[in-house]
CSV table of N, CA and C in Angstrom, one decimal:
chain,number,residue,atom,x,y,z
A,9,UNK,N,99.7,108.6,82.5
A,9,UNK,CA,99.3,107.4,83.3
A,9,UNK,C,100.5,106.4,83.3
A,10,UNK,N,101.5,106.6,82.6
A,10,UNK,CA,102.6,105.6,82.5
A,10,UNK,C,103.3,105.5,83.9
A,11,UNK,N,103.6,106.6,84.6
A,11,UNK,CA,104.2,106.4,85.9
A,11,UNK,C,103.3,105.6,86.9
A,12,UNK,N,102.0,105.8,86.8
A,12,UNK,CA,101.0,105.1,87.6
A,12,UNK,C,101.1,103.6,87.3
A,13,UNK,N,101.1,103.3,86.0
A,13,UNK,CA,101.1,101.9,85.6
A,13,UNK,C,102.4,101.2,86.0
A,14,UNK,N,103.5,101.9,85.9
A,14,UNK,CA,104.8,101.4,86.3
A,14,UNK,C,104.8,101.1,87.8
A,15,UNK,N,104.4,102.0,88.6
A,15,UNK,CA,104.3,101.8,90.0
A,15,UNK,C,103.4,100.7,90.4
A,16,UNK,N,102.3,100.6,89.7
A,16,UNK,CA,101.3,99.5,90.0
A,16,UNK,C,102.0,98.1,89.7
A,17,UNK,N,102.6,98.0,88.5
A,17,UNK,CA,103.2,96.7,88.1
A,17,UNK,C,104.4,96.4,89.0
A,18,UNK,N,105.2,97.3,89.3
A,18,UNK,CA,106.3,97.1,90.1
A,18,UNK,C,105.9,96.6,91.5
A,19,UNK,N,104.8,97.3,92.0
A,19,UNK,CA,104.3,96.9,93.3
A,19,UNK,C,103.7,95.5,93.3
A,20,UNK,N,103.1,95.1,92.2
A,20,UNK,CA,102.6,93.7,92.1
A,20,UNK,C,103.7,92.7,92.1
A,21,UNK,N,104.8,93.1,91.5
A,21,UNK,CA,105.9,92.1,91.4
A,21,UNK,C,106.5,91.8,92.8
A,22,UNK,N,106.3,92.7,93.8
A,22,UNK,CA,106.8,92.4,95.1
A,22,UNK,C,106.0,91.3,95.8
A,23,UNK,N,104.8,91.1,95.4
A,23,UNK,CA,103.9,90.2,96.1
A,23,UNK,C,104.4,88.7,96.0
A,24,UNK,N,104.7,88.2,94.8
A,24,UNK,CA,105.2,86.8,94.7
A,24,UNK,C,106.6,86.7,95.2
A,25,UNK,N,107.4,87.8,95.1
A,25,UNK,CA,108.8,87.8,95.7
A,25,UNK,C,108.8,87.6,97.2
A,26,UNK,N,107.7,88.2,97.9
A,26,UNK,CA,107.6,88.0,99.3
A,26,UNK,C,107.5,86.5,99.7
A,27,UNK,N,106.7,85.8,98.9
A,27,UNK,CA,106.6,84.4,99.2
A,27,UNK,C,107.8,83.6,98.8
A,28,UNK,N,108.4,83.9,97.6
A,28,UNK,CA,109.5,83.2,97.1
A,28,UNK,C,110.7,83.4,98.1
A,29,UNK,N,111.0,84.5,98.6
A,29,UNK,CA,112.1,84.8,99.4
A,29,UNK,C,111.8,84.7,100.9
A,30,UNK,N,110.5,84.4,101.2
A,30,UNK,CA,110.0,84.3,102.6
A,30,UNK,C,110.3,85.5,103.4
A,31,UNK,N,110.0,86.7,102.8
A,31,UNK,CA,110.2,88.0,103.4
A,31,UNK,C,108.8,88.7,103.5
A,32,UNK,N,108.1,88.6,104.6
A,32,UNK,CA,106.8,89.2,104.7
A,32,UNK,C,106.8,90.7,104.5
A,33,UNK,N,107.9,91.3,104.8
A,33,UNK,CA,107.9,92.8,104.6
A,33,UNK,C,107.7,93.2,103.2
A,34,UNK,N,108.0,92.3,102.2
A,34,UNK,CA,107.8,92.6,100.8
A,34,UNK,C,106.3,92.7,100.5
A,35,UNK,N,105.5,92.0,101.3
A,35,UNK,CA,104.0,92.1,101.1
A,35,UNK,C,103.6,93.6,101.4
A,36,UNK,N,104.2,94.1,102.4
A,36,UNK,CA,103.9,95.5,102.8
A,36,UNK,C,104.4,96.5,101.7
A,37,UNK,N,105.6,96.2,101.2
A,37,UNK,CA,106.1,97.1,100.2
A,37,UNK,C,105.3,97.0,98.9
A,38,UNK,N,104.9,95.9,98.5
A,38,UNK,CA,104.1,95.7,97.2
A,38,UNK,C,102.7,96.3,97.4
A,39,UNK,N,102.1,96.0,98.5
A,39,UNK,CA,100.7,96.5,98.8
A,39,UNK,C,100.7,98.0,98.8
A,40,UNK,N,101.7,98.6,99.5
A,40,UNK,CA,101.7,100.0,99.7
A,40,UNK,C,102.0,100.7,98.3
A,41,UNK,N,102.8,100.1,97.5
A,41,UNK,CA,103.1,100.7,96.2
A,41,UNK,C,101.8,100.7,95.3
A,42,UNK,N,101.1,99.6,95.4
A,42,UNK,CA,99.8,99.4,94.6
A,42,UNK,C,98.8,100.5,95.1
A,43,UNK,N,98.7,100.6,96.4
A,43,UNK,CA,97.8,101.6,97.0
A,43,UNK,C,98.2,103.0,96.6
A,44,UNK,N,99.4,103.4,96.6
A,44,UNK,CA,99.9,104.7,96.2
A,44,UNK,C,99.5,104.9,94.7
A,45,UNK,N,99.8,103.9,93.9
A,45,UNK,CA,99.4,104.0,92.4
A,45,UNK,C,98.0,104.2,92.2
A,46,UNK,N,97.1,103.4,92.9
A,46,UNK,CA,95.7,103.5,92.7
A,46,UNK,C,95.2,104.9,93.3
A,47,UNK,N,95.7,105.3,94.4
A,47,UNK,CA,95.3,106.6,95.0
A,47,UNK,C,95.6,107.7,94.1
A,48,UNK,N,96.8,107.6,93.4
A,48,UNK,CA,97.2,108.8,92.6
A,48,UNK,C,96.2,109.0,91.4
A,49,UNK,N,95.4,108.0,91.1
A,49,UNK,CA,94.5,108.1,90.0
A,49,UNK,C,93.4,109.1,90.3
A,50,UNK,N,93.2,109.4,91.6
A,50,UNK,CA,92.2,110.4,92.0
A,50,UNK,C,92.6,111.8,91.7
A,51,UNK,N,93.8,112.0,91.3
A,51,UNK,CA,94.3,113.4,91.0
A,51,UNK,C,94.1,113.6,89.5
A,52,UNK,N,93.3,114.6,89.1
A,52,UNK,CA,92.9,114.8,87.7
A,52,UNK,C,94.0,115.4,86.9
A,53,UNK,N,94.8,116.3,87.5
A,53,UNK,CA,95.9,117.0,86.7
A,53,UNK,C,97.0,116.0,86.5
A,54,UNK,N,97.4,115.8,85.2
A,54,UNK,CA,98.4,114.8,84.9
A,54,UNK,C,99.8,115.1,85.5
A,55,UNK,N,100.1,116.4,85.4
A,55,UNK,CA,101.5,116.8,85.9
A,55,UNK,C,101.6,116.6,87.4
A,56,UNK,N,100.5,117.0,88.1
A,56,UNK,CA,100.5,116.8,89.6
A,56,UNK,C,100.4,115.3,90.0
A,57,UNK,N,99.7,114.6,89.2
A,57,UNK,CA,99.6,113.1,89.4
A,57,UNK,C,100.9,112.4,89.3
A,58,UNK,N,101.6,112.8,88.2
A,58,UNK,CA,102.9,112.2,87.9
A,58,UNK,C,103.9,112.6,89.0
A,59,UNK,N,103.9,113.9,89.4
A,59,UNK,CA,104.8,114.3,90.5
A,59,UNK,C,104.5,113.6,91.8
A,60,UNK,N,103.2,113.4,92.1
A,60,UNK,CA,102.8,112.8,93.4
A,60,UNK,C,103.2,111.3,93.4
A,61,UNK,N,103.0,110.6,92.3
A,61,UNK,CA,103.3,109.2,92.2
A,61,UNK,C,104.8,109.0,92.3
A,62,UNK,N,105.6,109.8,91.6
A,62,UNK,CA,107.0,109.7,91.7
A,62,UNK,C,107.6,110.0,93.1
A,63,UNK,N,107.1,111.1,93.7
A,63,UNK,CA,107.5,111.4,95.0
A,63,UNK,C,107.1,110.4,96.0
A,64,UNK,N,105.8,110.0,95.9
A,64,UNK,CA,105.3,109.0,96.9
A,64,UNK,C,106.0,107.7,96.9
A,65,UNK,N,106.2,107.2,95.7
A,65,UNK,CA,106.9,105.9,95.6
A,65,UNK,C,108.4,106.1,95.9
A,66,UNK,N,109.0,107.2,95.5
A,66,UNK,CA,110.4,107.4,95.8
A,66,UNK,C,110.7,107.5,97.3
A,67,UNK,N,109.9,108.3,98.0
A,67,UNK,CA,110.0,108.4,99.4
A,67,UNK,C,109.8,107.1,100.1
A,68,UNK,N,108.8,106.4,99.7
A,68,UNK,CA,108.4,105.1,100.3
A,68,UNK,C,109.6,104.1,100.2
A,69,UNK,N,110.1,104.0,99.0
A,69,UNK,CA,111.2,103.1,98.7
A,69,UNK,C,112.5,103.4,99.5
A,70,UNK,N,112.8,104.7,99.6
A,70,UNK,CA,113.9,105.1,100.5
A,70,UNK,C,113.7,104.7,101.9
A,71,UNK,N,112.5,105.0,102.4
A,71,UNK,CA,112.2,104.6,103.8
A,71,UNK,C,112.3,103.1,104.0
A,72,UNK,N,111.8,102.3,103.1
A,72,UNK,CA,111.9,100.8,103.2
A,72,UNK,C,113.4,100.4,103.1
A,73,UNK,N,114.2,101.1,102.3
A,73,UNK,CA,115.6,100.8,102.2
A,73,UNK,C,116.3,101.0,103.6
A,74,UNK,N,116.0,102.2,104.2
A,74,UNK,CA,116.6,102.5,105.5
A,74,UNK,C,116.2,101.5,106.6
A,75,UNK,N,114.9,101.1,106.5
A,75,UNK,CA,114.4,100.1,107.4
A,75,UNK,C,115.1,98.7,107.2
A,76,UNK,N,115.3,98.3,106.0
A,76,UNK,CA,116.0,97.1,105.7
A,76,UNK,C,117.5,97.1,106.2
A,77,UNK,N,118.1,98.3,106.0
A,77,UNK,CA,119.5,98.4,106.4
A,77,UNK,C,119.6,98.3,108.0
A,78,UNK,N,118.6,98.9,108.6
A,78,UNK,CA,118.6,98.9,110.1
A,78,UNK,C,118.4,97.4,110.6
A,79,UNK,N,117.5,96.7,109.9
A,79,UNK,CA,117.3,95.3,110.3
A,79,UNK,C,118.6,94.5,110.1
A,80,UNK,N,119.3,94.7,109.0
A,80,UNK,CA,120.5,94.0,108.7
A,80,UNK,C,121.6,94.3,109.8
A,81,UNK,N,121.7,95.6,110.1
A,81,UNK,CA,122.7,95.9,111.2
A,81,UNK,C,122.3,95.3,112.5
A,82,UNK,N,121.0,95.3,112.8
A,82,UNK,CA,120.6,94.7,114.1
A,82,UNK,C,120.9,93.2,114.1
A,83,UNK,N,120.7,92.5,112.9
A,83,UNK,CA,120.9,91.1,112.8
A,83,UNK,C,122.4,90.8,113.0
A,84,UNK,N,123.2,91.6,112.4
A,84,UNK,CA,124.7,91.4,112.5
A,84,UNK,C,125.2,91.6,113.9
A,85,UNK,N,124.6,92.6,114.6
A,85,UNK,CA,125.0,92.8,116.0
A,85,UNK,C,124.6,91.6,116.9
A,86,UNK,N,123.5,91.0,116.6
A,86,UNK,CA,123.0,89.9,117.4
A,86,UNK,C,123.9,88.7,117.1
A,87,UNK,N,124.3,88.5,115.8
A,87,UNK,CA,125.1,87.4,115.5
A,87,UNK,C,126.5,87.5,116.1
A,88,UNK,N,127.0,88.7,116.2
A,88,UNK,CA,128.4,88.8,116.7
A,88,UNK,C,128.5,89.0,118.2
A,89,UNK,N,127.3,89.1,118.8
A,89,UNK,CA,127.3,89.2,120.3
A,89,UNK,C,127.7,87.8,120.9
A,90,UNK,N,128.6,87.8,121.9
A,90,UNK,CA,129.0,86.6,122.5
A,90,UNK,C,127.9,85.9,123.4
């Protein structure tokens, strides 16, 4: 249950950060991580649960990273356009 607890706590940490940094997308990140953590509790086999939580959170964080990079590039293009 340690990976589930870690994912849950890390997800919760994103919620106040969203308000602090005025980044609404962090609400989505935090909420999704908490949902993935809670949903993984429905898996009874510990090894499969740990694998699914690690893969689920890992894939989700990578997707959010690529989305953030895309937003930054888009913002830079708009700023440099005459």
